Amino acid sequence: MTLKVALFEPEIPQNTGNIARLCAGTDVELILIGKLGFSLSDKYLKRAGLDYWEYVTLHKVDTLEQFFSQFPDNIYEYAFLSKFGEKYYTEIPLSDNIITIFGNESSGLPEMIRDRFMDRLYRIPMNDKIRSQNLSNSVAIVLYDILRRNNFGGLF
């Protein structure tokens, strides 16, 4: 199984650094889509990822169109995470090639994505007291559930 995490226009370098560290420790590729709210040389990004950046397989694409072109849905199973999803993240189907796609910290995924891929929107259950979970926590929750269901994909 090939598993990738994609972040759409992430804004907070510490979140992206934490996610990069998670990806390094699980052999999961990281895709950054669109405009970033920080520089890839940002000191907070580097500190959050510690000295693990060399172990991250990182792809940067400039637009959603470029993402869809480089990672087409006839090859990859897309799983978009959104508070608007009607299915739980535990229902993400296991396939040979999965990409979990997360929106940014302030506005989530674009409405166009939510409309186009409504059948592939998944959510993390939570009460109505908060707007959303922290991005890096959300990625960890979803990523480790998929890995668990795949017997941790050779991790030890």
CSV table of C-alpha atoms in Angstrom, one decimal:
chain,number,residue,atom,x,y,z
A,1,MET,CA,0.0,0.0,0.0
A,2,THR,CA,1.2,3.5,-0.9
A,3,LEU,CA,-0.1,6.2,1.4
A,4,LYS,CA,0.3,9.9,0.9
A,5,VAL,CA,-0.8,12.9,3.0
A,6,ALA,CA,-1.7,16.1,1.1
A,7,LEU,CA,-2.1,19.5,2.7
A,8,PHE,CA,-4.0,22.2,0.9
A,9,GLU,CA,-2.4,25.7,1.5
A,10,PRO,CA,-1.2,25.0,5.1
A,11,GLU,CA,-0.8,28.2,7.1
A,12,ILE,CA,1.0,27.3,10.3
A,13,PRO,CA,4.6,26.1,10.0
A,14,GLN,CA,4.6,24.2,13.3
A,15,ASN,CA,1.7,22.1,12.1
A,16,THR,CA,3.4,21.3,8.8
A,17,GLY,CA,6.6,20.5,10.6
A,18,ASN,CA,4.8,18.1,13.0
A,19,ILE,CA,3.1,16.4,10.0
A,20,ALA,CA,6.4,16.1,8.2
A,21,ARG,CA,7.9,14.4,11.2
A,22,LEU,CA,4.9,12.0,11.4
A,23,CYS,CA,5.4,11.3,7.7
A,24,ALA,CA,9.1,10.6,8.2
A,25,GLY,CA,8.4,8.2,11.0
A,26,THR,CA,5.8,6.2,9.0
A,27,ASP,CA,7.3,6.3,5.5
A,28,VAL,CA,4.3,8.3,4.2
A,29,GLU,CA,4.9,10.9,1.4
A,30,LEU,CA,3.9,14.5,2.0
A,31,ILE,CA,2.4,16.7,-0.7
A,32,LEU,CA,2.0,20.4,-0.2
A,33,ILE,CA,-0.6,22.0,-2.5
A,34,GLY,CA,-0.8,25.7,-3.4
A,35,LYS,CA,0.3,28.8,-1.6
A,36,LEU,CA,1.9,28.1,1.8
A,37,GLY,CA,1.5,30.4,4.7
A,38,PHE,CA,5.3,30.2,5.4
A,39,SER,CA,8.6,29.5,3.6
A,40,LEU,CA,9.9,26.0,3.4
A,41,SER,CA,13.0,27.4,5.0
A,42,ASP,CA,11.0,28.8,8.0
A,43,LYS,CA,12.8,28.2,11.3
A,44,TYR,CA,9.5,27.1,13.0
A,45,LEU,CA,8.9,24.6,10.3
A,46,LYS,CA,12.4,23.2,10.6
A,47,ARG,CA,12.2,23.1,14.4
A,48,ALA,CA,8.9,21.3,14.4
A,49,GLY,CA,10.2,18.7,12.0
A,50,LEU,CA,13.5,18.5,13.9
A,51,ASP,CA,16.3,16.9,12.0
A,52,TYR,CA,13.9,14.5,10.2
A,53,TRP,CA,13.4,16.5,7.0
A,54,GLU,CA,15.9,14.3,5.1
A,55,TYR,CA,13.6,11.3,5.7
A,56,VAL,CA,10.5,13.0,4.3
A,57,THR,CA,9.5,12.4,0.7
A,58,LEU,CA,8.1,15.9,-0.1
A,59,HIS,CA,6.2,17.0,-3.2
A,60,LYS,CA,5.2,20.6,-3.7
A,61,VAL,CA,2.6,21.4,-6.3
A,62,ASP,CA,1.4,24.9,-7.1
A,63,THR,CA,-2.3,24.4,-7.8
A,64,LEU,CA,-5.1,21.9,-7.3
A,65,GLU,CA,-5.1,21.3,-11.0
A,66,GLN,CA,-1.4,20.3,-10.9
A,67,PHE,CA,-2.2,18.0,-8.0
A,68,PHE,CA,-5.0,16.3,-9.8
A,69,SER,CA,-2.8,16.0,-12.9
A,70,GLN,CA,0.2,14.5,-11.0
A,71,PHE,CA,-1.9,12.3,-8.8
A,72,PRO,CA,-4.9,11.3,-10.8
A,73,ASP,CA,-8.0,9.7,-9.2
A,74,ASN,CA,-7.9,6.7,-11.6
A,75,ILE,CA,-4.7,5.7,-9.8
A,76,TYR,CA,-5.2,7.1,-6.3
A,77,GLU,CA,-8.1,6.8,-3.9
A,78,TYR,CA,-8.8,10.3,-2.6
A,79,ALA,CA,-10.0,10.8,0.9
A,80,PHE,CA,-10.8,14.4,1.7
A,81,LEU,CA,-11.1,15.3,5.4
A,82,SER,CA,-13.7,17.9,6.2
A,83,LYS,CA,-16.1,18.7,9.0
A,84,PHE,CA,-18.7,18.6,6.2
A,85,GLY,CA,-18.1,14.9,5.5
A,86,GLU,CA,-21.0,12.6,6.3
A,87,LYS,CA,-18.8,9.5,6.7
A,88,TYR,CA,-16.3,8.8,9.4
A,89,TYR,CA,-12.6,8.7,8.7
A,90,THR,CA,-12.7,5.0,9.8
A,91,GLU,CA,-14.7,4.4,6.6
A,92,ILE,CA,-11.9,5.4,4.2
A,93,PRO,CA,-11.5,2.4,1.9
A,94,LEU,CA,-8.2,0.7,2.0
A,95,SER,CA,-6.7,0.5,-1.5
A,96,ASP,CA,-3.2,0.2,-3.0
A,97,ASN,CA,-2.8,4.0,-3.4
A,98,ILE,CA,-4.5,6.3,-0.9
A,99,ILE,CA,-4.1,10.1,-0.6
A,100,THR,CA,-5.6,11.8,2.4
A,101,ILE,CA,-6.2,15.4,1.7
A,102,PHE,CA,-6.6,18.0,4.4
A,103,GLY,CA,-7.6,21.7,4.2
A,104,ASN,CA,-5.8,24.6,5.8
A,105,GLU,CA,-6.1,25.7,9.4
A,106,SER,CA,-8.5,28.6,8.9
A,107,SER,CA,-10.9,27.7,6.1
A,108,GLY,CA,-10.4,24.0,5.4
A,109,LEU,CA,-10.9,22.7,1.9
A,110,PRO,CA,-12.3,24.9,-0.9
A,111,GLU,CA,-16.1,24.6,-1.5
A,112,MET,CA,-15.3,23.4,-5.0
A,113,ILE,CA,-13.6,20.4,-3.6
A,114,ARG,CA,-16.4,19.7,-1.1
A,115,ASP,CA,-19.0,19.9,-3.9
A,116,ARG,CA,-17.0,17.8,-6.5
A,117,PHE,CA,-15.9,15.1,-4.1
A,118,MET,CA,-18.9,14.9,-1.6
A,119,ASP,CA,-18.8,11.1,-1.8
A,120,ARG,CA,-15.1,11.1,-0.7
A,121,LEU,CA,-15.5,13.5,2.2
A,122,TYR,CA,-14.8,12.0,5.6
A,123,ARG,CA,-14.9,13.6,9.1
A,124,ILE,CA,-13.4,13.1,12.5
A,125,PRO,CA,-16.3,13.1,15.0
A,126,MET,CA,-16.4,15.8,17.6
A,127,ASN,CA,-18.9,17.9,19.6
A,128,ASP,CA,-20.1,21.3,18.4
A,129,LYS,CA,-18.1,23.3,21.0
A,130,ILE,CA,-15.1,23.7,18.6
A,131,ARG,CA,-14.8,24.5,14.9
A,132,SER,CA,-12.2,21.8,14.1
A,133,GLN,CA,-9.4,19.8,15.5
A,134,ASN,CA,-5.7,20.9,15.2
A,135,LEU,CA,-4.4,20.0,11.7
A,136,SER,CA,-1.5,17.9,12.8
A,137,ASN,CA,-3.6,16.0,15.3
A,138,SER,CA,-6.2,15.3,12.6
A,139,VAL,CA,-3.5,14.0,10.2
A,140,ALA,CA,-2.2,11.7,13.0
A,141,ILE,CA,-5.6,10.4,13.8
A,142,VAL,CA,-6.4,9.5,10.2
A,143,LEU,CA,-3.0,8.3,9.2
A,144,TYR,CA,-2.6,5.9,12.1
A,145,ASP,CA,-6.1,4.5,11.6
A,146,ILE,CA,-5.3,3.7,8.0
A,147,LEU,CA,-1.9,2.2,9.0
A,148,ARG,CA,-3.6,0.1,11.8
A,149,ARG,CA,-6.2,-1.3,9.4
A,150,ASN,CA,-3.3,-2.2,7.1
A,151,ASN,CA,-1.3,-4.0,9.9
A,152,PHE,CA,0.9,-0.9,10.1
A,153,GLY,CA,2.3,-1.6,6.7
A,154,GLY,CA,5.6,-3.1,7.7
A,155,LEU,CA,6.4,-0.5,10.5
A,156,PHE,CA,7.9,-2.0,13.6
